[in-house]
PDB file of C-alpha atoms in Angstrom:
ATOM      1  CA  UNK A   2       1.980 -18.270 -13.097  1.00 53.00           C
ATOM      2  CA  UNK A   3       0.677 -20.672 -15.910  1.00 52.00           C
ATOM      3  CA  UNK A   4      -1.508 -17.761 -17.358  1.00 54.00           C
ATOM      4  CA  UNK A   5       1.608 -15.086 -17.211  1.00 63.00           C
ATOM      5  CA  UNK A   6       3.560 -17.576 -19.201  1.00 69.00           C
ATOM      6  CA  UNK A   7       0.651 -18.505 -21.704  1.00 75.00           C
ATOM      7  CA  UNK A   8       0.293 -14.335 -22.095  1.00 76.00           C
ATOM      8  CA  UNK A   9       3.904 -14.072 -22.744  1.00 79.00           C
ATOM      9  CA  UNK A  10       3.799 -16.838 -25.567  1.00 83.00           C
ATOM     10  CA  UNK A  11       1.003 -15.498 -27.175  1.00 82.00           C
ATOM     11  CA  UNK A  12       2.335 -12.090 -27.315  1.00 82.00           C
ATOM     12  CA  UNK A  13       5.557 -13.177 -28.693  1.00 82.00           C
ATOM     13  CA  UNK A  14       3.392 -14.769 -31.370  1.00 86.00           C
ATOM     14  CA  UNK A  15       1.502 -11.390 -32.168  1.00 81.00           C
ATOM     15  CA  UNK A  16       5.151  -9.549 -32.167  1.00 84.00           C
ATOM     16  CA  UNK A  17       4.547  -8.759 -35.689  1.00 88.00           C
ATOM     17  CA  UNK A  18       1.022  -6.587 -34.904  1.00 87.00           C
ATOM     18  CA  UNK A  19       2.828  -5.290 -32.456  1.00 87.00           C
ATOM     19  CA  UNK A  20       5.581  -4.018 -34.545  1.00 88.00           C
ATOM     20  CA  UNK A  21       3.288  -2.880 -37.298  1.00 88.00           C
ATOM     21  CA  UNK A  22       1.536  -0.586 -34.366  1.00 86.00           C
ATOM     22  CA  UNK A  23       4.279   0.641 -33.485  1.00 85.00           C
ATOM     23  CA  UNK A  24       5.198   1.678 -37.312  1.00 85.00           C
ATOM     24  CA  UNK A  25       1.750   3.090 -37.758  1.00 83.00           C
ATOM     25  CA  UNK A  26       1.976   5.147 -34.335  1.00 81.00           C
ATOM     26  CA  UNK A  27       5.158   6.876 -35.649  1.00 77.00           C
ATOM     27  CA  UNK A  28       4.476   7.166 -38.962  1.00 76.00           C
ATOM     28  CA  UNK A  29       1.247   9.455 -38.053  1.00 70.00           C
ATOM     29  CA  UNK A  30       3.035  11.025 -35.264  1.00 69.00           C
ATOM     30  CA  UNK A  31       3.465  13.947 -37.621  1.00 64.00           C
ATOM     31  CA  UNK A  32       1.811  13.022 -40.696  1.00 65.00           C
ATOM     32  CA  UNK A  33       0.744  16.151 -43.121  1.00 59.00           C
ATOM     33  CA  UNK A  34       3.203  18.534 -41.151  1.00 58.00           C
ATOM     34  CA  UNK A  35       5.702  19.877 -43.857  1.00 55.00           C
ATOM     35  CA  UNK A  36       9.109  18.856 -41.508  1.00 56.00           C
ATOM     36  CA  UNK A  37       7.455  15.911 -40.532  1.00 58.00           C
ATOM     37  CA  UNK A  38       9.369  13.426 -38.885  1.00 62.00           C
ATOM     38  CA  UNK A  39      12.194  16.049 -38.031  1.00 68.00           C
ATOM     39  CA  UNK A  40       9.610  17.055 -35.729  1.00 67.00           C
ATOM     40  CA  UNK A  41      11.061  14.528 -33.403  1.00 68.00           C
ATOM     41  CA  UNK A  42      14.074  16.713 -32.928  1.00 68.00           C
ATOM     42  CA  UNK A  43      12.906  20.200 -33.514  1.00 73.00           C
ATOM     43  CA  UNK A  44      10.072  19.518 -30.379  1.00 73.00           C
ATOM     44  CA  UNK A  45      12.592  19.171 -27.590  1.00 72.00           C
ATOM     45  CA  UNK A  46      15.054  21.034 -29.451  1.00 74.00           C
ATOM     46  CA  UNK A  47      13.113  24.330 -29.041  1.00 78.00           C
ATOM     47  CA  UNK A  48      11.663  23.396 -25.086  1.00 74.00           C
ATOM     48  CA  UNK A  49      15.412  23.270 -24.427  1.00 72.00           C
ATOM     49  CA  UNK A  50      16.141  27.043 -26.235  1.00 77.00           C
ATOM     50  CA  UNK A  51      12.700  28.208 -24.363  1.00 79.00           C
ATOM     51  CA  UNK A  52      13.705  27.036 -20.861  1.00 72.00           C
ATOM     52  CA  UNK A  53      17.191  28.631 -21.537  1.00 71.00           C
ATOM     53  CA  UNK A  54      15.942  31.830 -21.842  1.00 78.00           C
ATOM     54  CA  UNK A  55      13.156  31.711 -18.973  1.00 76.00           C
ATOM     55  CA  UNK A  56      16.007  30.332 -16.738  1.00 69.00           C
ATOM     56  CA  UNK A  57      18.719  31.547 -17.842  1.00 68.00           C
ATOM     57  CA  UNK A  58      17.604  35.034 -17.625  1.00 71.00           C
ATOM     58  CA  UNK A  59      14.240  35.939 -16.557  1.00 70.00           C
ATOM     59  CA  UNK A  60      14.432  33.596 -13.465  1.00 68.00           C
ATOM     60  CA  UNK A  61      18.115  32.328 -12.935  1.00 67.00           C
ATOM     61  CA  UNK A  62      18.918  29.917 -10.668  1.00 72.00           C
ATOM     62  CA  UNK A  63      21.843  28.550  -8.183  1.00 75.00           C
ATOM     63  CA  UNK A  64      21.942  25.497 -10.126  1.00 76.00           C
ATOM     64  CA  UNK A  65      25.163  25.477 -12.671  1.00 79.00           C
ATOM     65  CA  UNK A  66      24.063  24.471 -16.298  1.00 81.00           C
ATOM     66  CA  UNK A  67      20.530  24.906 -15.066  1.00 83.00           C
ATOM     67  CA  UNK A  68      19.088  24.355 -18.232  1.00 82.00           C
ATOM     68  CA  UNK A  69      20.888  20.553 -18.873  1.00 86.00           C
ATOM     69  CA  UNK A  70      19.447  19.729 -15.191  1.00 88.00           C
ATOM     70  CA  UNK A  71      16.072  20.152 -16.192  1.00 86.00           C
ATOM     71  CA  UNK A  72      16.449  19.309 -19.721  1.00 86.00           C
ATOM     72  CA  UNK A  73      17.865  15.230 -18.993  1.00 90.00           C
ATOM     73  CA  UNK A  74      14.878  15.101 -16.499  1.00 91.00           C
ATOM     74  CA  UNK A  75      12.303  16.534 -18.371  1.00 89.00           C
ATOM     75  CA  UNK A  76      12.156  14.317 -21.395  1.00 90.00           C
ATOM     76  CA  UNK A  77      12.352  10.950 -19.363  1.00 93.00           C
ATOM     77  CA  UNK A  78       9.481  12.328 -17.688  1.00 93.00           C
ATOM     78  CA  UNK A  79       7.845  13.347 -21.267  1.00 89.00           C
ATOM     79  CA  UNK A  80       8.018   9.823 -22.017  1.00 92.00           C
ATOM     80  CA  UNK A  81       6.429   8.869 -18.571  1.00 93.00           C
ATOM     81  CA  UNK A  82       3.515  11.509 -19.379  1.00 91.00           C
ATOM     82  CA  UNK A  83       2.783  10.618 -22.808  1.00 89.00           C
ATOM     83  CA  UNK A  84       2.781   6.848 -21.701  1.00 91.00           C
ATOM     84  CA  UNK A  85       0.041   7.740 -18.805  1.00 89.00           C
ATOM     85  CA  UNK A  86      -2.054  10.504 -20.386  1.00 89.00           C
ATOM     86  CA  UNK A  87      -2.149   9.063 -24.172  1.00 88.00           C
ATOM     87  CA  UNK A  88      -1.984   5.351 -23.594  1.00 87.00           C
ATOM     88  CA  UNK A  89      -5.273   5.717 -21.586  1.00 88.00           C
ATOM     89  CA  UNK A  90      -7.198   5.409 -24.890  1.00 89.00           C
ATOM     90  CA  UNK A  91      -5.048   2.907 -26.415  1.00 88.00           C
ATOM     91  CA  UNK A  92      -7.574   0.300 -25.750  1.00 88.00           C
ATOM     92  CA  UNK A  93     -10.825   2.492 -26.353  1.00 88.00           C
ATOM     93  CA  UNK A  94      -9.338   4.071 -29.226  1.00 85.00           C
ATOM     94  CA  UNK A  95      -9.465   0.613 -31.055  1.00 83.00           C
ATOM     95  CA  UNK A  96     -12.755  -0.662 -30.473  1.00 82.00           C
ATOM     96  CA  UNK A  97     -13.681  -1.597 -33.877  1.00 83.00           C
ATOM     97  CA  UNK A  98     -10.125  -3.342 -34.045  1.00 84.00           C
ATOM     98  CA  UNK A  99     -11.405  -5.130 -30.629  1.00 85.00           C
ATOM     99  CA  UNK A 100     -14.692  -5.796 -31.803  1.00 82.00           C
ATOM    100  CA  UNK A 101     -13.918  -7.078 -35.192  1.00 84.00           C
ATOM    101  CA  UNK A 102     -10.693  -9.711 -34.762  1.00 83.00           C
ATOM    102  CA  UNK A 103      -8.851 -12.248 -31.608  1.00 83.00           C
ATOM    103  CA  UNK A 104      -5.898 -11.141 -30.578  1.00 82.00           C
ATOM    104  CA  UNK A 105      -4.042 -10.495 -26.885  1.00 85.00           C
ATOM    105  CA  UNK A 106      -5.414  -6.757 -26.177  1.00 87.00           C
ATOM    106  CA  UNK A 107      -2.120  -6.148 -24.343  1.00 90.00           C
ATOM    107  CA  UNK A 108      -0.784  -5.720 -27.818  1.00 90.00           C
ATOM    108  CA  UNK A 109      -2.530  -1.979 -27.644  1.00 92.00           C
ATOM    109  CA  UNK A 110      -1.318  -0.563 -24.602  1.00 93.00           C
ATOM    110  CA  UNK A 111       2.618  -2.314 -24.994  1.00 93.00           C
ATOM    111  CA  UNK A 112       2.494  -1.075 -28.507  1.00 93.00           C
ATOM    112  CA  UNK A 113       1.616   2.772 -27.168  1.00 93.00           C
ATOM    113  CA  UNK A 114       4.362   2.814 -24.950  1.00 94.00           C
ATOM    114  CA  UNK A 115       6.609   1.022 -27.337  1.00 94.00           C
ATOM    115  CA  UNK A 116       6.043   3.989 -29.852  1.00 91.00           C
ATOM    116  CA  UNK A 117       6.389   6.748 -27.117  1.00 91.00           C
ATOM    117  CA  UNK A 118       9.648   4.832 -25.631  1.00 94.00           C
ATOM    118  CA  UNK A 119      11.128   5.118 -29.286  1.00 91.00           C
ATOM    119  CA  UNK A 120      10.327   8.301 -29.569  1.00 88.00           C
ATOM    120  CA  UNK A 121      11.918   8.735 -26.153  1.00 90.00           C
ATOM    121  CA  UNK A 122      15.025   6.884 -27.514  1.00 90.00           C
ATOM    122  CA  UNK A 123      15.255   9.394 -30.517  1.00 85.00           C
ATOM    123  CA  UNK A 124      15.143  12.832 -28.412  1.00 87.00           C
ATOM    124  CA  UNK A 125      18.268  11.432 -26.455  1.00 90.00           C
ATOM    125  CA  UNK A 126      20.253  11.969 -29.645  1.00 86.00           C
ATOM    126  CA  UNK A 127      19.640  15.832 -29.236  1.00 84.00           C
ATOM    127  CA  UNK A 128      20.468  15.457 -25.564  1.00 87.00           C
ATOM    128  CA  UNK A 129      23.263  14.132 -26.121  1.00 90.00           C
ATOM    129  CA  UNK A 130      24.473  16.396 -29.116  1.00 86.00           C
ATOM    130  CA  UNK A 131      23.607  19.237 -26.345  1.00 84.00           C
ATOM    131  CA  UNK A 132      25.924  17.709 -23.693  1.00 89.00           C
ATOM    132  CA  UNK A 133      28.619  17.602 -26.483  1.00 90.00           C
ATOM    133  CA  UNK A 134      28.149  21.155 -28.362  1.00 87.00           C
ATOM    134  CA  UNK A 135      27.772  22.751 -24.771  1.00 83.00           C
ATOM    135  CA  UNK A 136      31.399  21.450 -23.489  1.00 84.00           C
ATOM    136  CA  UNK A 137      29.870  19.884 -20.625  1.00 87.00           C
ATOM    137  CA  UNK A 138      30.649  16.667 -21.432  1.00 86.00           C
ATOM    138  CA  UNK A 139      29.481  12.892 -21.118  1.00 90.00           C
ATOM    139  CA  UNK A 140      31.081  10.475 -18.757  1.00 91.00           C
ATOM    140  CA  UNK A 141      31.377   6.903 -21.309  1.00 91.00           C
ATOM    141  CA  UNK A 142      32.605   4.917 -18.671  1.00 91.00           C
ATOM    142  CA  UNK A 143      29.225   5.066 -16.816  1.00 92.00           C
ATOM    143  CA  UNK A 144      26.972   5.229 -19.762  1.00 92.00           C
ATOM    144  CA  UNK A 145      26.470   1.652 -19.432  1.00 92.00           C
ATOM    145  CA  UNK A 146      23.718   2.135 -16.840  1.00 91.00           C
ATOM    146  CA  UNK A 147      21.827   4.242 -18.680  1.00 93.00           C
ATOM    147  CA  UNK A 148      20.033   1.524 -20.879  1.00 93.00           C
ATOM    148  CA  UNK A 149      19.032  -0.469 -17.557  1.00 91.00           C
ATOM    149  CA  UNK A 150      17.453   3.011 -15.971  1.00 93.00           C
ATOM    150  CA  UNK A 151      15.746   3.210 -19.429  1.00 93.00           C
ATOM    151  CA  UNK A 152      14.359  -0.238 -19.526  1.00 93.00           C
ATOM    152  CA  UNK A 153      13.045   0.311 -16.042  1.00 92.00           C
ATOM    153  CA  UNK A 154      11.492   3.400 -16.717  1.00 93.00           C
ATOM    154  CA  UNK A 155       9.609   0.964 -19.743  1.00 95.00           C
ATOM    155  CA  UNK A 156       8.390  -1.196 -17.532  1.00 93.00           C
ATOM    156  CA  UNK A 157       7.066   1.372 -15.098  1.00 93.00           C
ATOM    157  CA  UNK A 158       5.342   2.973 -18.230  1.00 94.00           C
ATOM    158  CA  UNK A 159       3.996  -0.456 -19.655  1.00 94.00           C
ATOM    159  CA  UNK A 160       2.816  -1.318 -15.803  1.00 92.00           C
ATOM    160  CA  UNK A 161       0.383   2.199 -15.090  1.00 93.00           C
ATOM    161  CA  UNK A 162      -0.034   2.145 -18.954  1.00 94.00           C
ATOM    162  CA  UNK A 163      -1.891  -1.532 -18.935  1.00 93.00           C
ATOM    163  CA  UNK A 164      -4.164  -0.398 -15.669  1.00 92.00           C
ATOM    164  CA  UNK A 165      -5.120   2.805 -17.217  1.00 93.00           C
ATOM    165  CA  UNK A 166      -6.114   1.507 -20.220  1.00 92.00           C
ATOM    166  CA  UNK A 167      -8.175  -1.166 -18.921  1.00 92.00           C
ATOM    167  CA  UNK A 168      -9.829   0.999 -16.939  1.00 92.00           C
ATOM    168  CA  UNK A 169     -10.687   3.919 -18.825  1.00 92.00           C
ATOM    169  CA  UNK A 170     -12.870   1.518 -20.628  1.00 89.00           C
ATOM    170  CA  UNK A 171     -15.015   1.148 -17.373  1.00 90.00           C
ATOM    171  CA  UNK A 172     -14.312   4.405 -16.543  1.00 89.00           C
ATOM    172  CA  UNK A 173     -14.357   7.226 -19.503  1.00 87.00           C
ATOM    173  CA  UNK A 174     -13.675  10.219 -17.610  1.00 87.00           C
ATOM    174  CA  UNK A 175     -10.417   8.501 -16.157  1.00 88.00           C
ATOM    175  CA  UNK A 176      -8.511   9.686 -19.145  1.00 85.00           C
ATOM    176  CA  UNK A 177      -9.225  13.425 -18.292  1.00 87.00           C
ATOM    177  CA  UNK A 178      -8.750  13.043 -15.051  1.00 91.00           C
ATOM    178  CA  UNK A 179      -5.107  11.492 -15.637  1.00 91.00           C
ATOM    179  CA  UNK A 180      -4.170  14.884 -17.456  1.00 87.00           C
ATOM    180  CA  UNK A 181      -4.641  16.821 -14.393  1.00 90.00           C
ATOM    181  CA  UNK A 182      -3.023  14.294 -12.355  1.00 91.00           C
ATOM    182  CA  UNK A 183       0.174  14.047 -14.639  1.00 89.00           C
ATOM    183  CA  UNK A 184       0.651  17.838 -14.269  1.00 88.00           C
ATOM    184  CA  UNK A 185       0.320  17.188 -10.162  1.00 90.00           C
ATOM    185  CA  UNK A 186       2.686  14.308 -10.747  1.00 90.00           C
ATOM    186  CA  UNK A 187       5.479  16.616 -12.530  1.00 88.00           C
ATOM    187  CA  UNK A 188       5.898  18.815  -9.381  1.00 87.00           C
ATOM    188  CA  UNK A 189       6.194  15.947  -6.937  1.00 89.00           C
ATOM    189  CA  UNK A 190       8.773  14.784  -9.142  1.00 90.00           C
ATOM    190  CA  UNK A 191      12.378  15.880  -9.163  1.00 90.00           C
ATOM    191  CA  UNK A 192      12.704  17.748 -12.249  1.00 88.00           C
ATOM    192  CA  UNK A 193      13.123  21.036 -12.061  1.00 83.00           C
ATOM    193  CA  UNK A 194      14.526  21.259  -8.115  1.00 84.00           C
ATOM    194  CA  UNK A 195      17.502  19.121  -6.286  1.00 87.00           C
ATOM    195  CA  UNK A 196      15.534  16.722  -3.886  1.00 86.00           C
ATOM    196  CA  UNK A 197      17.745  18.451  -0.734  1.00 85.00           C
ATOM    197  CA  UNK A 198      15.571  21.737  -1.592  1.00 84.00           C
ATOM    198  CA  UNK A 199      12.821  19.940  -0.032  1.00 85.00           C
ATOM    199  CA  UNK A 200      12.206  19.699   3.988  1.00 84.00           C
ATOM    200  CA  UNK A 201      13.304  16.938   5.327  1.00 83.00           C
ATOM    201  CA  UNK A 202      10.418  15.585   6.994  1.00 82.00           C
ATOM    202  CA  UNK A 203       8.682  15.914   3.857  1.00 82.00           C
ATOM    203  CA  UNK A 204      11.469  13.632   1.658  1.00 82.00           C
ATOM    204  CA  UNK A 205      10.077  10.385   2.761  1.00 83.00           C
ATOM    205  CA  UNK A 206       7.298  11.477   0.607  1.00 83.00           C
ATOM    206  CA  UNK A 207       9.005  12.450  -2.436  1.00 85.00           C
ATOM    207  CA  UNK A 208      10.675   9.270  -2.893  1.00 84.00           C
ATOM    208  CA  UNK A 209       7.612   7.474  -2.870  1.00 85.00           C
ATOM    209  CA  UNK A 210       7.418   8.557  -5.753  1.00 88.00           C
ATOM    210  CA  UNK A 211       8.197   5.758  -8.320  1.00 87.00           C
ATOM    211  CA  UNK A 212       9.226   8.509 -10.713  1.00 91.00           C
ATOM    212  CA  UNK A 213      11.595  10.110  -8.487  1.00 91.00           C
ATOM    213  CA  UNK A 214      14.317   7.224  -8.159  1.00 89.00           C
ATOM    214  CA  UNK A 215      14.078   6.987 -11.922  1.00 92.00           C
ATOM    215  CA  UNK A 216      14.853  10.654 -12.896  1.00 93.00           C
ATOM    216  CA  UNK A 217      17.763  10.832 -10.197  1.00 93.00           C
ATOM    217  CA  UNK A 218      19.498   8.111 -11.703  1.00 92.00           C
ATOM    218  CA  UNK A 219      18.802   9.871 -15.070  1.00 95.00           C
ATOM    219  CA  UNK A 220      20.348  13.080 -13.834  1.00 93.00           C
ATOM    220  CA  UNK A 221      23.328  11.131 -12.054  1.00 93.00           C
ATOM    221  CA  UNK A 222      24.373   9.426 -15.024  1.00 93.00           C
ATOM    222  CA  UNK A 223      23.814  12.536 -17.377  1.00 93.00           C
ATOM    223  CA  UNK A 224      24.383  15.801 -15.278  1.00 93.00           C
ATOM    224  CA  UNK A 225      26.140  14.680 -12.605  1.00 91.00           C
ATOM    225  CA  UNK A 226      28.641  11.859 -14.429  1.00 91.00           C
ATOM    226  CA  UNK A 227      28.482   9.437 -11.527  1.00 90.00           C
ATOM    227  CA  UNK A 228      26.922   5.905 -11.568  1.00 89.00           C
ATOM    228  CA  UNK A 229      23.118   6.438  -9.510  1.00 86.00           C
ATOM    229  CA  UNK A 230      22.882   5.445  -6.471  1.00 81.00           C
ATOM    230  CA  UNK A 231      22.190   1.809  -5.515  1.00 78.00           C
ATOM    231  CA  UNK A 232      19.095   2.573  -3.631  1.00 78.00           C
ATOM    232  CA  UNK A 233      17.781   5.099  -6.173  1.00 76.00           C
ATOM    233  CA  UNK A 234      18.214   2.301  -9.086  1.00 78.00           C
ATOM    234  CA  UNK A 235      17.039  -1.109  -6.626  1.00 81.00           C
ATOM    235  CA  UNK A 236      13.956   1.358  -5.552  1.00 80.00           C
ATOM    236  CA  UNK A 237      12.971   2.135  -8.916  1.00 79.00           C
ATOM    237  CA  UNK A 238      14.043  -1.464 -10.424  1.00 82.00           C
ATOM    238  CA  UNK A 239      11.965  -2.586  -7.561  1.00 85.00           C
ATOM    239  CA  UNK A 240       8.771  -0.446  -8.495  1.00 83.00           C
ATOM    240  CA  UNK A 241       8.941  -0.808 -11.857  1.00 83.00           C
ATOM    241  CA  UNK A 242       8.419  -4.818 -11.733  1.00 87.00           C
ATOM    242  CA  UNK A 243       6.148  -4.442  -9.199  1.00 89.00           C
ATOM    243  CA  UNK A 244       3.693  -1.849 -11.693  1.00 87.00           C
ATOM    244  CA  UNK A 245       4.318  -4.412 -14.637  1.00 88.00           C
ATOM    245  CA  UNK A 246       3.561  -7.550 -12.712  1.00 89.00           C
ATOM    246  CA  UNK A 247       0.181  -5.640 -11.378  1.00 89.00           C
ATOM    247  CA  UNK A 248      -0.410  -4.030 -14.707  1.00 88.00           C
ATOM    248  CA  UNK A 249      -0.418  -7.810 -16.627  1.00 87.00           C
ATOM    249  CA  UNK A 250      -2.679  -9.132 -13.774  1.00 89.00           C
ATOM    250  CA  UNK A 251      -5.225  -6.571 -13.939  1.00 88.00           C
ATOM    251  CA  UNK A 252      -5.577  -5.997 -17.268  1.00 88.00           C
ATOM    252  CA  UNK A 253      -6.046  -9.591 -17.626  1.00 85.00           C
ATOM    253  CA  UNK A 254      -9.046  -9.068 -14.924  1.00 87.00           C
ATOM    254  CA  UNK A 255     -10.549  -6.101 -16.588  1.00 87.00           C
ATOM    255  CA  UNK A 256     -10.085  -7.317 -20.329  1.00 85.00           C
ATOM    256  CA  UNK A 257     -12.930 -10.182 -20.481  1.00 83.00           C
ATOM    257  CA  UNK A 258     -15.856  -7.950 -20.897  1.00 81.00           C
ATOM    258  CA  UNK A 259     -14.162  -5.213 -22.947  1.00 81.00           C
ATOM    259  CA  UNK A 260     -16.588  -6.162 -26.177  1.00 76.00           C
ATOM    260  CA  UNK A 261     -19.513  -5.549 -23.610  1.00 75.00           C
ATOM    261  CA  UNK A 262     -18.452  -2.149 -22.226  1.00 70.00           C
ATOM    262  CA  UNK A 263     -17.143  -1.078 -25.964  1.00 67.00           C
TER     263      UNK A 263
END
């Protein structure tokens, strides 16, 4: 408990690297592109056109406003992917940072998903502007509970992102492997079906998925303009401590011979 707190403290005190990480991260998101950071919009802007058309008319669905169900799923999850696939190398993608100056190597994986969460934070503006322009509409009253799913989803993120990254440095081919495990992850995930489309006996195992709570109280709040459920939002509150609590302690194991394995 003494060592969480000391960690805390000391990362407070490095809040300034972690914010000029952050800067750096989207600063060179799109650096040398000609729109540059427009890019930010224009990326999910044109996934939403493309899954339009392939849904709207190659293969339509039963599901009204297919195209908003997916979309207010989707780019939670792109967060959640970018977080697990790309902060994997946030520690080994620093080693002459590591190797050169003292300071908390947590700073490199919260500082990843700190980036990708902003980014995150950004696309909702064309999400929004989508739920507007289309006429279907955003419920105010309940968009209160949208920054605690958020912040939950964060923690989840900052959780997996800290034991990834400390292992990959043990473990190089872990970061590859993730990338084929994300796209796994995806389909086991609620995103582009309604949870009742699956068996019943087979549900149980959906929703141990820590993703899945998270994206159904995305899509409740956005596409179906009703506060989540209670045990959607407790299961995925509950998760998401859970991965950041394990995720501080193991990274904390696995740091102290990062210099060596570097």
């Amino acid at each position: 408990m003494k060592a969480s707190v000391n960690t805390i403290k000391e990362l407070y005190q490095y809040r300034e690297m972690i914010f000029s990480l952050i800067r750096k991260d989207l600063r060179g998101r799109y650096k040398g592109t000609i729109l540059g950071f427009f890019w930010t919009f224009l990326n999910p802007l044109f996934q939403l056109i493309v899954y339009t058309i392939v849904f709207s008319v190659l293969f339509p669905t039963n599901v009204d406003h297919f195209y908003i169900f997916l979309f207010v799923g989707l780019v939670p999850w792109m967060f959640f992917s970018t977080s697990l696939t790309g902060g994997a190398s946030s520690v080994t993608g620093q080693e002459n940072l590591i190797k050169k100056i003292y300071f908390p190597r947590q700073v490199l994986p919260i500082s990843y998903v700190t980036s990708a969460f902003v980014n995150m934070l950004l696309t909702f503006l064309v999400i929004f502007a989508v739920l507007i322009v289309s006429g279907f509409g955003i419920k105010i009253s309940i968009l209160w509970a949208l920054p605690i799913v958020m912040i939950v989803e964060y923690a989840l993120a900052v959780g997996i992102t800290m034991l990834t990254s400390a292992l990959t440095v043990y473990f190089r081919d872990l970061e590859h492997i993730l990338g084929i495990l994300s796209m796994a992850w995806m389909y086991l995930t609620p995103i582009l079906y309604e949870v009742t489309v699956i068996p019943e006996q087979y549900r149980s195992l959906i929703y141990m998925n820590p993703m899945t709570g998270i994206i159904l109280c995305y899509k409740d709040i956005l596409y179906y303009r009703q506060l989540p459920d209670l045990k959607n939002i407790g299961s995925a509150f509950g998760v998401g401590m859970l991965f950041l609590a394990a995720g501080f302690w193991g990274f904390g194991k696995l740091q102290k011979r990062f210099v060596e394995e570097l």
